[in-house]
Coordinates of C-alpha atoms and ligand atoms in Angstrom, one line a residue:
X166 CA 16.0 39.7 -19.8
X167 CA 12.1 39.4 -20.1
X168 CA 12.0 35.4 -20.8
X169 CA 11.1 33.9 -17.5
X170 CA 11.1 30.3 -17.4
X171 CA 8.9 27.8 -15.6
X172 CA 9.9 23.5 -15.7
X173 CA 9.6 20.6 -13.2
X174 CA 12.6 19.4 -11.5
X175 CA 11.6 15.7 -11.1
X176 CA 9.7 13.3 -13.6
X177 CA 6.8 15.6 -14.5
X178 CA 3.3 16.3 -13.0
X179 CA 4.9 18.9 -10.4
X180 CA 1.9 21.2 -10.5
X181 CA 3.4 23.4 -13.7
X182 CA 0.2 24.1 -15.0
X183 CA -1.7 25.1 -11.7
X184 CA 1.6 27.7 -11.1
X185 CA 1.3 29.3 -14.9
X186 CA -1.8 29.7 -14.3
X187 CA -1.3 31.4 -11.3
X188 CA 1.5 33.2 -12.6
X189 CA 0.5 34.7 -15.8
X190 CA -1.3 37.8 -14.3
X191 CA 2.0 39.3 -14.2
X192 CA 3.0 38.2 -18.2
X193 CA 2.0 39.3 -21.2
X194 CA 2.7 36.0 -22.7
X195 CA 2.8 32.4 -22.3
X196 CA 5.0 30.0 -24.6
X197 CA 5.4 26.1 -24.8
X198 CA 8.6 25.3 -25.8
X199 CA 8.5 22.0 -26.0
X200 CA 7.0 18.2 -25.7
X201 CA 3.5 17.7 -27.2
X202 CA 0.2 15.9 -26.0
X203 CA 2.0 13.8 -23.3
X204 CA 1.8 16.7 -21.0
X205 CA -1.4 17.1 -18.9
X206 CA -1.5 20.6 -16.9
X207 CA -4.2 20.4 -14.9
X208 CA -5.6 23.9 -13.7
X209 CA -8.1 24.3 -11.1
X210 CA -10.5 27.7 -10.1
X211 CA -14.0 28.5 -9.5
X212 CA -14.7 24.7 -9.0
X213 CA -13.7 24.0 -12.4
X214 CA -10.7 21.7 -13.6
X215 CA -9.2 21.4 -16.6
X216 CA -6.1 19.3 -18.0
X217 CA -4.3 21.2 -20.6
X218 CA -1.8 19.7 -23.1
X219 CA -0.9 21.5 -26.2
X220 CA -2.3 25.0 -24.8
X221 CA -0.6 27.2 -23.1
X222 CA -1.5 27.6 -19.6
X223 CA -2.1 31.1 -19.6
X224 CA -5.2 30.8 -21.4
X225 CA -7.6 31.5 -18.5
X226 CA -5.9 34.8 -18.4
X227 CA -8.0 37.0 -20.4
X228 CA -5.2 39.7 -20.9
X229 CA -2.6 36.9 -21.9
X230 CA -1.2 35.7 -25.3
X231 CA -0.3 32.1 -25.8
X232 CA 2.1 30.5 -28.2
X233 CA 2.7 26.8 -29.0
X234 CA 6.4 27.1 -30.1
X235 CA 8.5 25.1 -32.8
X236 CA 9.7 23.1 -30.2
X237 CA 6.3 21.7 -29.2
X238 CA 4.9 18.5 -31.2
X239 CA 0.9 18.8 -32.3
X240 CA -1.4 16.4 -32.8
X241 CA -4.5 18.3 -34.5
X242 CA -6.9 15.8 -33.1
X243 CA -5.5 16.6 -29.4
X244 CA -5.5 20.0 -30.2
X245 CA -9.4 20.6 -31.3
X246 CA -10.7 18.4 -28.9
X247 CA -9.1 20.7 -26.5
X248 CA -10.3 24.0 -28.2
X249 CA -13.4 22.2 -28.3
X250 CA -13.4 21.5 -24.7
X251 CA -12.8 24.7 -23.6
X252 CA -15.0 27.1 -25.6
X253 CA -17.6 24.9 -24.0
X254 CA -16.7 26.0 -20.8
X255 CA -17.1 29.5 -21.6
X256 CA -13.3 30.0 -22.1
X257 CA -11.8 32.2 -25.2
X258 CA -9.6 31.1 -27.6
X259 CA -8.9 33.3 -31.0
X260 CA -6.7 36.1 -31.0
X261 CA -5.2 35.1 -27.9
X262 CA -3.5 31.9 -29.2
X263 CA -0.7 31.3 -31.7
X264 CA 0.7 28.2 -33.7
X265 CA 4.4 28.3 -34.6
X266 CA 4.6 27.1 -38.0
X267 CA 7.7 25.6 -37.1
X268 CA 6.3 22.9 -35.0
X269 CA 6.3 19.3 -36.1
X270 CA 3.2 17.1 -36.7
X271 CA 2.4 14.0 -35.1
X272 CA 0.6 11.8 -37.9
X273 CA -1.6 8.4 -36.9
X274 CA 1.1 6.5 -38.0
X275 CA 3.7 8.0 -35.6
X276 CA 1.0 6.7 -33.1
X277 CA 1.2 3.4 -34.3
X278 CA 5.0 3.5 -34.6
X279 CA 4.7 4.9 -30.6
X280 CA 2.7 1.9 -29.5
X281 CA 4.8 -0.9 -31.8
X282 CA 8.1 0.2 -30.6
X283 CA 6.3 -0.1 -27.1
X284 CA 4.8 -3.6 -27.6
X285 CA 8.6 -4.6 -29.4
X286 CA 10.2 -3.6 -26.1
X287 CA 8.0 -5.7 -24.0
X288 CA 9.6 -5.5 -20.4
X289 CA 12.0 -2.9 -20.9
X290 CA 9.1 -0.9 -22.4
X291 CA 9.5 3.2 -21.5
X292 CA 5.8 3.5 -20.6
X293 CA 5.6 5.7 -23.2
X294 CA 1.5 8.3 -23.4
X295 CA 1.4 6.9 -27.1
X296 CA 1.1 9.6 -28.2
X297 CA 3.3 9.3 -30.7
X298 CA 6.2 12.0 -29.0
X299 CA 9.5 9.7 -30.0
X300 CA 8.2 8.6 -33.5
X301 CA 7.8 12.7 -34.3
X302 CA 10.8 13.9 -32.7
X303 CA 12.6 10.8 -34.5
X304 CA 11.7 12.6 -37.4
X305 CA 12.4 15.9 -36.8
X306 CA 15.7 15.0 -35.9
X307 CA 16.1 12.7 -39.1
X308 CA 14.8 15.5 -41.3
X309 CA 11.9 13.9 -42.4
X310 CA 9.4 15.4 -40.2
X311 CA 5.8 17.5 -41.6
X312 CA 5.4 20.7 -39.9
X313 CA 3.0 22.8 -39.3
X314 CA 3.6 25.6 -42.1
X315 CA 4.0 22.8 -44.6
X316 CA 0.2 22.1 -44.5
X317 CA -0.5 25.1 -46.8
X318 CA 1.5 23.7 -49.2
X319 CA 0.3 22.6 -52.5
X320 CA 2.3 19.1 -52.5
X321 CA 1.5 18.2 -48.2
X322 CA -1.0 15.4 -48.8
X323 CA 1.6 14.0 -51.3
X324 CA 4.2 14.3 -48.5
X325 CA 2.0 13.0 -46.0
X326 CA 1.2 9.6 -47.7
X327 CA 5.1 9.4 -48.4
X328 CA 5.7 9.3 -44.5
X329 CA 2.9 7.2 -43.6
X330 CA 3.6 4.9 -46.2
X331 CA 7.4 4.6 -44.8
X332 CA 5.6 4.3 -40.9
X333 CA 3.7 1.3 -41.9
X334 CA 6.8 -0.2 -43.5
X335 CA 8.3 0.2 -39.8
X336 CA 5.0 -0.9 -38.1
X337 CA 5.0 -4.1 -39.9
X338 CA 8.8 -4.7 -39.3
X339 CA 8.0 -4.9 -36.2
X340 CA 5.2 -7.5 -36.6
X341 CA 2.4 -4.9 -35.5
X342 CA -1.3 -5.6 -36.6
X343 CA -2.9 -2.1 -36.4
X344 CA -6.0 -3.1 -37.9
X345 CA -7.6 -3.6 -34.2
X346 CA -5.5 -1.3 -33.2
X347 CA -7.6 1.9 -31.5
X348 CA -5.7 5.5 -31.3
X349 CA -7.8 7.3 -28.4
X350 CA -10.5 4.9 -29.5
X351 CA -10.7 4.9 -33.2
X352 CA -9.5 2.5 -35.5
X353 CA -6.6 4.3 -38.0
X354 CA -8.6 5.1 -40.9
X355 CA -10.9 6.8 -38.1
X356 CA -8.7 8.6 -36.4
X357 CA -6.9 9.6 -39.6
X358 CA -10.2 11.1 -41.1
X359 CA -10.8 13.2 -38.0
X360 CA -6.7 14.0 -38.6
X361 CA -7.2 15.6 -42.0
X362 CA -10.0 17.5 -40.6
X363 CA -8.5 19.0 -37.8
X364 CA -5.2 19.6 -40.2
X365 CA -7.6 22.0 -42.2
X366 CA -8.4 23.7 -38.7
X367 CA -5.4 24.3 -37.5
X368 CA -4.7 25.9 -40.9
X369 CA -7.0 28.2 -40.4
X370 CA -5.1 29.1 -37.0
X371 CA -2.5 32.1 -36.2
X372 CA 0.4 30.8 -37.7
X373 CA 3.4 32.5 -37.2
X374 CA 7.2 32.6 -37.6
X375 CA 7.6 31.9 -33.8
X376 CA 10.7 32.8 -33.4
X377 CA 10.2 36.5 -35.1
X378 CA 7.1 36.7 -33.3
X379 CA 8.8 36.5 -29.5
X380 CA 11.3 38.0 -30.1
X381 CA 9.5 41.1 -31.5
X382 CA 7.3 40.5 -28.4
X383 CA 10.5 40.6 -25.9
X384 CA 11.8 43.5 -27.7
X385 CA 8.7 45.9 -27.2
X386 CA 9.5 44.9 -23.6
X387 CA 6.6 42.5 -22.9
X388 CA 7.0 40.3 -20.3
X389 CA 7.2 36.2 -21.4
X390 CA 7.0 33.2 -19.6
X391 CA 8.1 29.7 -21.4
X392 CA 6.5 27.1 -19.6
X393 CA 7.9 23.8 -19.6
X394 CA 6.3 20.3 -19.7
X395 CA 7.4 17.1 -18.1
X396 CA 10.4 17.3 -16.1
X397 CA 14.1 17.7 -15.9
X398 CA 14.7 14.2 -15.1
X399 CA 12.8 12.8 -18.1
X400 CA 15.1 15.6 -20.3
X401 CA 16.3 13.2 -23.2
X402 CA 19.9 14.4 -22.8
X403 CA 20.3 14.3 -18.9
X404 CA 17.2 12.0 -17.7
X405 CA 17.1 8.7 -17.1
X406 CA 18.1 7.3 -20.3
X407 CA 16.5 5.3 -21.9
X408 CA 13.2 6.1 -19.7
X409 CA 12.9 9.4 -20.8
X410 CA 11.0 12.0 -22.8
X411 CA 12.3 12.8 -26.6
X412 CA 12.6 16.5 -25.8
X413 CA 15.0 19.1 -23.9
X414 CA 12.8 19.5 -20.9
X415 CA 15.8 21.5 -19.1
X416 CA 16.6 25.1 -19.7
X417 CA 18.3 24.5 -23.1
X418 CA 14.9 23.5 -24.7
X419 CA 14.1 27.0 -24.0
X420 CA 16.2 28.4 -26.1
X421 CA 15.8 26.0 -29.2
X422 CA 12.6 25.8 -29.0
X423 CA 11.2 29.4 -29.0
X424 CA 14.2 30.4 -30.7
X425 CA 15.3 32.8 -27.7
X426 CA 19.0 33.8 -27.0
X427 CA 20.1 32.5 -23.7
X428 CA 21.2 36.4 -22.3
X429 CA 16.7 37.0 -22.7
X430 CA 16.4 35.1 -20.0
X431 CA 15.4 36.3 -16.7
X432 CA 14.1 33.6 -13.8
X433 CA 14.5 30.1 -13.9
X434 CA 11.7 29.1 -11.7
X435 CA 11.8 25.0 -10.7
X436 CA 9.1 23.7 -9.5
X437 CA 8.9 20.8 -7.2
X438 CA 6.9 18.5 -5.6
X439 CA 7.5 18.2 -1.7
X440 CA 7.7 14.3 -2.3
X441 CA 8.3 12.3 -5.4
X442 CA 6.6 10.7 -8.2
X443 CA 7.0 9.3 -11.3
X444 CA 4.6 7.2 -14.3
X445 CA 6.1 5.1 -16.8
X446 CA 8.7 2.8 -16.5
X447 CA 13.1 4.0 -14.8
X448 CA 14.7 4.0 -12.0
X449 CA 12.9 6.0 -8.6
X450 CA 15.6 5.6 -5.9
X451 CA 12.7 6.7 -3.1
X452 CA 9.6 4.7 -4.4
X453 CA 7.7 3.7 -1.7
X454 CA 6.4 0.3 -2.3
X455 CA 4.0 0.5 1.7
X456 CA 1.1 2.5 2.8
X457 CA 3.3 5.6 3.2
X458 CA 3.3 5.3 -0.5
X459 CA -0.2 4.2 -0.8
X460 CA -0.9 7.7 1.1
X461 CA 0.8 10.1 -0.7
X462 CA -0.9 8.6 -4.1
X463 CA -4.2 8.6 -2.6
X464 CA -4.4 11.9 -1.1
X465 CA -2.3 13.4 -3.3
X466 CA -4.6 12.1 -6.1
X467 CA -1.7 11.0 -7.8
X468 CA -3.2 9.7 -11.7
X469 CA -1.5 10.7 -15.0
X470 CA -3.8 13.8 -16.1
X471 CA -2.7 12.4 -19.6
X472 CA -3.5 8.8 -19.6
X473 CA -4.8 8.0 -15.7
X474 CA -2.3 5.5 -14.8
X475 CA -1.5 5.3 -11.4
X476 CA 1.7 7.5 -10.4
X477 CA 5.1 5.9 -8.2
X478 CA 5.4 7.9 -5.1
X479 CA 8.1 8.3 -2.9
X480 CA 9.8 10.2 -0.6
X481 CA 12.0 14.1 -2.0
X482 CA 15.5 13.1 -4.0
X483 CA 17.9 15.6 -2.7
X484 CA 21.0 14.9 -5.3
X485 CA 18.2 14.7 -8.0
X486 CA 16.5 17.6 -7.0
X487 CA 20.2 19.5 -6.9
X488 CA 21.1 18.2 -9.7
X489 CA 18.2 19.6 -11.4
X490 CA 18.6 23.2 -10.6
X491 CA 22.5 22.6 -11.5
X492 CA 21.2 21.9 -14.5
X493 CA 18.4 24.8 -15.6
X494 CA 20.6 27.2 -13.4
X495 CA 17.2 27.7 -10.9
X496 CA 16.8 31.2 -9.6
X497 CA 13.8 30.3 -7.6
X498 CA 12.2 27.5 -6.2
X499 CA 8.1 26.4 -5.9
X500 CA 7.1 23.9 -3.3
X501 CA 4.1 22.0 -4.5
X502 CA 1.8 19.4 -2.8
X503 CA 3.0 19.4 1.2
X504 CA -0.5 19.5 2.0
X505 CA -0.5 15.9 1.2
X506 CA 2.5 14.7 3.9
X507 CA 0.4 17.0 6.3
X508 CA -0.5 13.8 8.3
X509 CA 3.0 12.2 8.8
X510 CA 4.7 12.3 11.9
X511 CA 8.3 11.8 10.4
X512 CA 9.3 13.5 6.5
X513 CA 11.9 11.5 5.1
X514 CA 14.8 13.1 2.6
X515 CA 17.1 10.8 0.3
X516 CA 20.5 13.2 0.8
X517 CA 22.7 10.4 -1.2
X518 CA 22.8 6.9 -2.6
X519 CA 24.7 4.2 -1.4
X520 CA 26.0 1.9 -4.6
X521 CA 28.0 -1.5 -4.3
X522 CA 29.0 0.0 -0.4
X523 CA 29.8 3.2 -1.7
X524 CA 27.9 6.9 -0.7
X525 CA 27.9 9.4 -3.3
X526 CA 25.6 12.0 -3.7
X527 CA 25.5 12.8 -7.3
X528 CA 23.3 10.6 -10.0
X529 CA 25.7 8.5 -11.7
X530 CA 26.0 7.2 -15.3
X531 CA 25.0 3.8 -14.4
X532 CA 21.6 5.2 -12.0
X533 CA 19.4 3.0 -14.4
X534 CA 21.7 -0.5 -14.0
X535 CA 22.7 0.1 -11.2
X536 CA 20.8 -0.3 -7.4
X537 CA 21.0 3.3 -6.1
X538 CA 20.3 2.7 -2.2
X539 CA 18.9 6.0 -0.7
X540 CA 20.5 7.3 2.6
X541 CA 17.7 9.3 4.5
X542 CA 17.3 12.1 6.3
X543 CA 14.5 12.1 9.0
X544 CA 12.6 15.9 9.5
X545 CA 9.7 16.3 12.1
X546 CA 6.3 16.1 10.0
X547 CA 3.9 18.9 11.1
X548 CA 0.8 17.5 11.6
X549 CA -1.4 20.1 10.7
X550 CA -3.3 21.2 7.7
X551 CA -1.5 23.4 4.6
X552 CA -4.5 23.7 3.2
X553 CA -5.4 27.1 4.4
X554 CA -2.0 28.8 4.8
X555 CA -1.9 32.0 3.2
X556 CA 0.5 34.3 5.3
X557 CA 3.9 33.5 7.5
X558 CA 1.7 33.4 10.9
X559 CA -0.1 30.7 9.6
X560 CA 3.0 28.5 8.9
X561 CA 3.4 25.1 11.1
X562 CA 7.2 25.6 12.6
X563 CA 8.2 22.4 11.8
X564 CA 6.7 23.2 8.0
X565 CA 9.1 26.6 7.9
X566 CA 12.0 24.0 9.2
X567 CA 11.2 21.4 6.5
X568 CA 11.3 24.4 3.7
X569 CA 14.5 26.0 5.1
X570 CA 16.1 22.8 5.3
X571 CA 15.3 22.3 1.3
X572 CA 16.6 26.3 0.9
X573 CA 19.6 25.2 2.7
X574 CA 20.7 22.1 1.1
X575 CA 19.6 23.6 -2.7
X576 CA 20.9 27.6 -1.9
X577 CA 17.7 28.3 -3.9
X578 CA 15.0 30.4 -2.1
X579 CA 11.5 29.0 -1.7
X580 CA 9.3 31.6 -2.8
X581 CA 6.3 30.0 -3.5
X582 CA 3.7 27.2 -2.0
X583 CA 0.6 25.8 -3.1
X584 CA -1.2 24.0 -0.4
X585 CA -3.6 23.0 -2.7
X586 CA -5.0 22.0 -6.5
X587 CA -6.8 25.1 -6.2
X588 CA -6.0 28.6 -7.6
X589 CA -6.3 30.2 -4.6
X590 CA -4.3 27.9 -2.0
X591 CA -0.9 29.4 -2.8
X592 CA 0.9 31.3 -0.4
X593 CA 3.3 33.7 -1.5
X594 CA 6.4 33.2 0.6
X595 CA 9.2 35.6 -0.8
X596 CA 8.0 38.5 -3.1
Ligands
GDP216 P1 1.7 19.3 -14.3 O1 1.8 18.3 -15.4 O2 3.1 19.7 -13.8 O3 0.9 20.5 -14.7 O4 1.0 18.6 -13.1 P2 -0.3 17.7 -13.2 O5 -1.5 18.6 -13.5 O6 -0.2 16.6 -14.1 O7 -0.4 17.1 -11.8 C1 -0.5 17.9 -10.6 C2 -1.7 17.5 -9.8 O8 -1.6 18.0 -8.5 C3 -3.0 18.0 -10.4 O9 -4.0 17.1 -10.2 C4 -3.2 19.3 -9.6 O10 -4.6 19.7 -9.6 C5 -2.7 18.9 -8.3 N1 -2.1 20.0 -7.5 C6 -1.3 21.0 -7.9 N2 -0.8 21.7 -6.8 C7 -1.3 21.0 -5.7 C8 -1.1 21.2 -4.3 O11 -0.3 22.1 -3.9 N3 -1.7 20.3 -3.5 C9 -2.5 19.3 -3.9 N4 -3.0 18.5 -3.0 N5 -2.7 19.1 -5.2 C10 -2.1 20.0 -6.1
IMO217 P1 3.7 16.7 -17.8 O1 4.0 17.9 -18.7 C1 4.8 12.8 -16.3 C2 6.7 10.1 -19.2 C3 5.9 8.8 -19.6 C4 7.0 7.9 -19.9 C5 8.1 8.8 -20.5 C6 8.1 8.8 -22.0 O2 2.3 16.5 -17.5 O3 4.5 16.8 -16.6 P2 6.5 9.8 -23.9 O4 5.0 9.8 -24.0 O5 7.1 11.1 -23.8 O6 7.1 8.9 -24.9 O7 6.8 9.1 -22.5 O8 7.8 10.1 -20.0 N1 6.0 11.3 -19.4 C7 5.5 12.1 -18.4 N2 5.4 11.8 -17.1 N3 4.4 14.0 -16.8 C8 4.5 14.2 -18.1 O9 4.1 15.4 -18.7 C9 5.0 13.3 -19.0 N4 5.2 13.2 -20.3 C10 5.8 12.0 -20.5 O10 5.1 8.4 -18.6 O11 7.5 7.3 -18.7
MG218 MG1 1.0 16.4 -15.9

């Protein structure tokens, strides 16, 4: 029982970076286990920030090992840039950081295949990163996927042409003209040379048989933590469908995509935001669409870390948030962001949806046709600032009343809250 697991309860950006980070003193090591370059895990110490999204978040820690599992998609471009980015800043990366050869490949042409199924969809479009996540998983599912540990092979260029030939068959189905087309600012042929480039790098990488690796790792009795990305309620199987992720963001991903028997592991820490907020296109019972909402985005700085688009904001989800520790099986709950609400004088708390005159309080089938009203809860706001709480006697009451009302109607303790982007503004509530 040494796999702990970290994931976000809502639609992603919950702070998930900031808290492995935080976290991974007390782990040996630190293992995606799924999604790809959509994530963005920002981290923040020493007045430095960085946004992480194919590394492991546990690569500040000098004393930690990180893995990018089979269940995590790469895009070798991403990837160096991000290397690149953070061996300029002074931070290590060699022997502390290991490639699964199991993961899948995200080619150009999955980019383009990303952004035409995007531009096909027009209104009902997902709001996909583009970066090429449900092209790759498409085909890893469909078994026609390049992997990592296939680029050693003597026939991979062959088999790369093959699938980008078969991509640009789909692109133009779809009526898409690439050729103005710019992926991260390069036209294909651009971004494809700086592709087969960065393929040779991570070549040159720790590859390993990820799934031998951990498991020899959780054997010798080191402590792991998996760290998820995006959130339970973008999980492709129990999210918002169709306005989803193409992944297993929920505990199950865990397990497939590390390769980890379920009885390894130990917490299931969800981590939440004290409000809500989502980017991309789905339902959000509790947007706000007024300067309550305005708030919360401004002072909660509330951008994508991947692609900078403005998040939705709104007020906490109860059955959402309930129904995603139902789901993972959550051991322990972390609190992010309440700093932000410190200025309201009334909290609101969605507790259940009224549909077609109805109350019910668990997400139904039809949440993405159908109008889910929320039915709110009021709670006394505290007026005063998180920022600097780092002990129980610095706790606003009506702060401690807002958390225990959350421990109460989730029977999950709180045991962590960051009161800030910052390292050191978390306060350790239950030990
Ligand atoms: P992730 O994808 O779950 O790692 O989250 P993101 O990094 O995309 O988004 C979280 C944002 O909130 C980042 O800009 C963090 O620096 C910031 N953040 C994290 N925790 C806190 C907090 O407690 N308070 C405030 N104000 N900002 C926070
Ligand atoms: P982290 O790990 C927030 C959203 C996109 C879109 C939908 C599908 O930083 O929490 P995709 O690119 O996967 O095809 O997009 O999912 N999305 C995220 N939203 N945080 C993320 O990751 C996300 N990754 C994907 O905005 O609505
Ligand atoms: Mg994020």
């Amino acid at each position: 029982m040494n796999v702990d697991v970290l994931l976000g309860l809502q639609w992603g950006d919950e702070g998930k970076g900031k808290i492995v980070d935080v976290l991974t003193p007390q782990y040996d090591l630190v293992a995606r286990f799924q999604g790809g370059p959509n994530a963005g895990h920002t981290i923040e110490f020493e007045g430095k920030k960085f946004v992480l999204h194919t590394i492991p978040s546990g690569i500040f820690n000098p004393d930690a090992i990180n893995l990018i599992g089979n269940g995590v998609i790469i895009d070798p471009v991403i990837l160096q840039r991000e290397m690149v980015k953070l061996r300029q800043s002074g931070t290590e990366i060699g022997a502390n950081l290991f490639v699964s050869r199991k993961a899948h490949l995200i080619l150009p042409s999955h980019r383009l295949l990303d952004a035409a199924s995007e531009k096909a969809k027009g209104e009902s479009k997902i709001g996909s990163t583009l970066k090429g996540i449900g092209p790759t998983y498409t085909d890893k599912i469909s078994r026609n996927g390049l992997r990592v540990g296939d680029i050693s092979s003597a026939s991979f260029f062959e088999k790369y042409t093959e699938l980008k030939e078969r991509h640009l068959q789909l692109v133009g189905l779809h009526n898409f003209d690439f050729s103005e087309y710019l992926i991260d600012g390069l036209r294909f042929d651009a971004y494809e040379e700086q592709w087969m480039n960065a393929v040779k790098l991570l070549n040159d990488m720790q590859l390993v048989d990820s799934e031998y690796f951990i498991n020899d790792m959780a054997r010798k009795g080191k402590r792991i933590l998996a760290e998820g990305a995006q959130g339970t309620l973008l999980d492709v199987d129990f999210g918002s469908y169709p306005f989803v992720t193409s992944s297993n963001t929920t505990i199950a991903g865990v397990c497939s995509g590390l390769g980890i028997a379920p009885n390894k592991i130990g917490k299931v820490i969800g981590i939440f935001k004290a409000y809500c907020t989502r980017v991309g296109s789905g339902p959000f019972p509790t947007e706000l669409f007024d300067t309550t909402g305005e708030m919360l985005r401004s002072k909660g700085n509330e951008f994508g870390s991947t692609t900078g688009r403005a998040r939705r904001c709104g007020w906490l989800d109860m059955p959402a948030l309930q129904y995603a520790i139902m789901l993972n099986g959550v051991t322990e709950l972390i609190m992010m962001k309440a700093d932000v609400m410190d200025e309201l004088p009334t909290i609101k708390v969605a507790t259940a949806y009224n549909v077609n005159n109805q109350v019910i309080d668990h997400i139904p089938f039809e949440g993405c046709t159908q109008q889910l009203d929320p039915v709110y809860e009021e709670l006394q706001g505290w007026m005063k600032p998180l920022t600097h709480v780092a002990q129980k006697e610095d706790v606003p009451k009506a702060f401690e009343e807002y958390i225990q009302y959350i421990e109460r109607k989730t029977n999950v303790p709180v045991s962590v809250v960051s009161t800030g982007p910052d390292r050191s503004q978390t306060w350790y509530r239950k030990t």
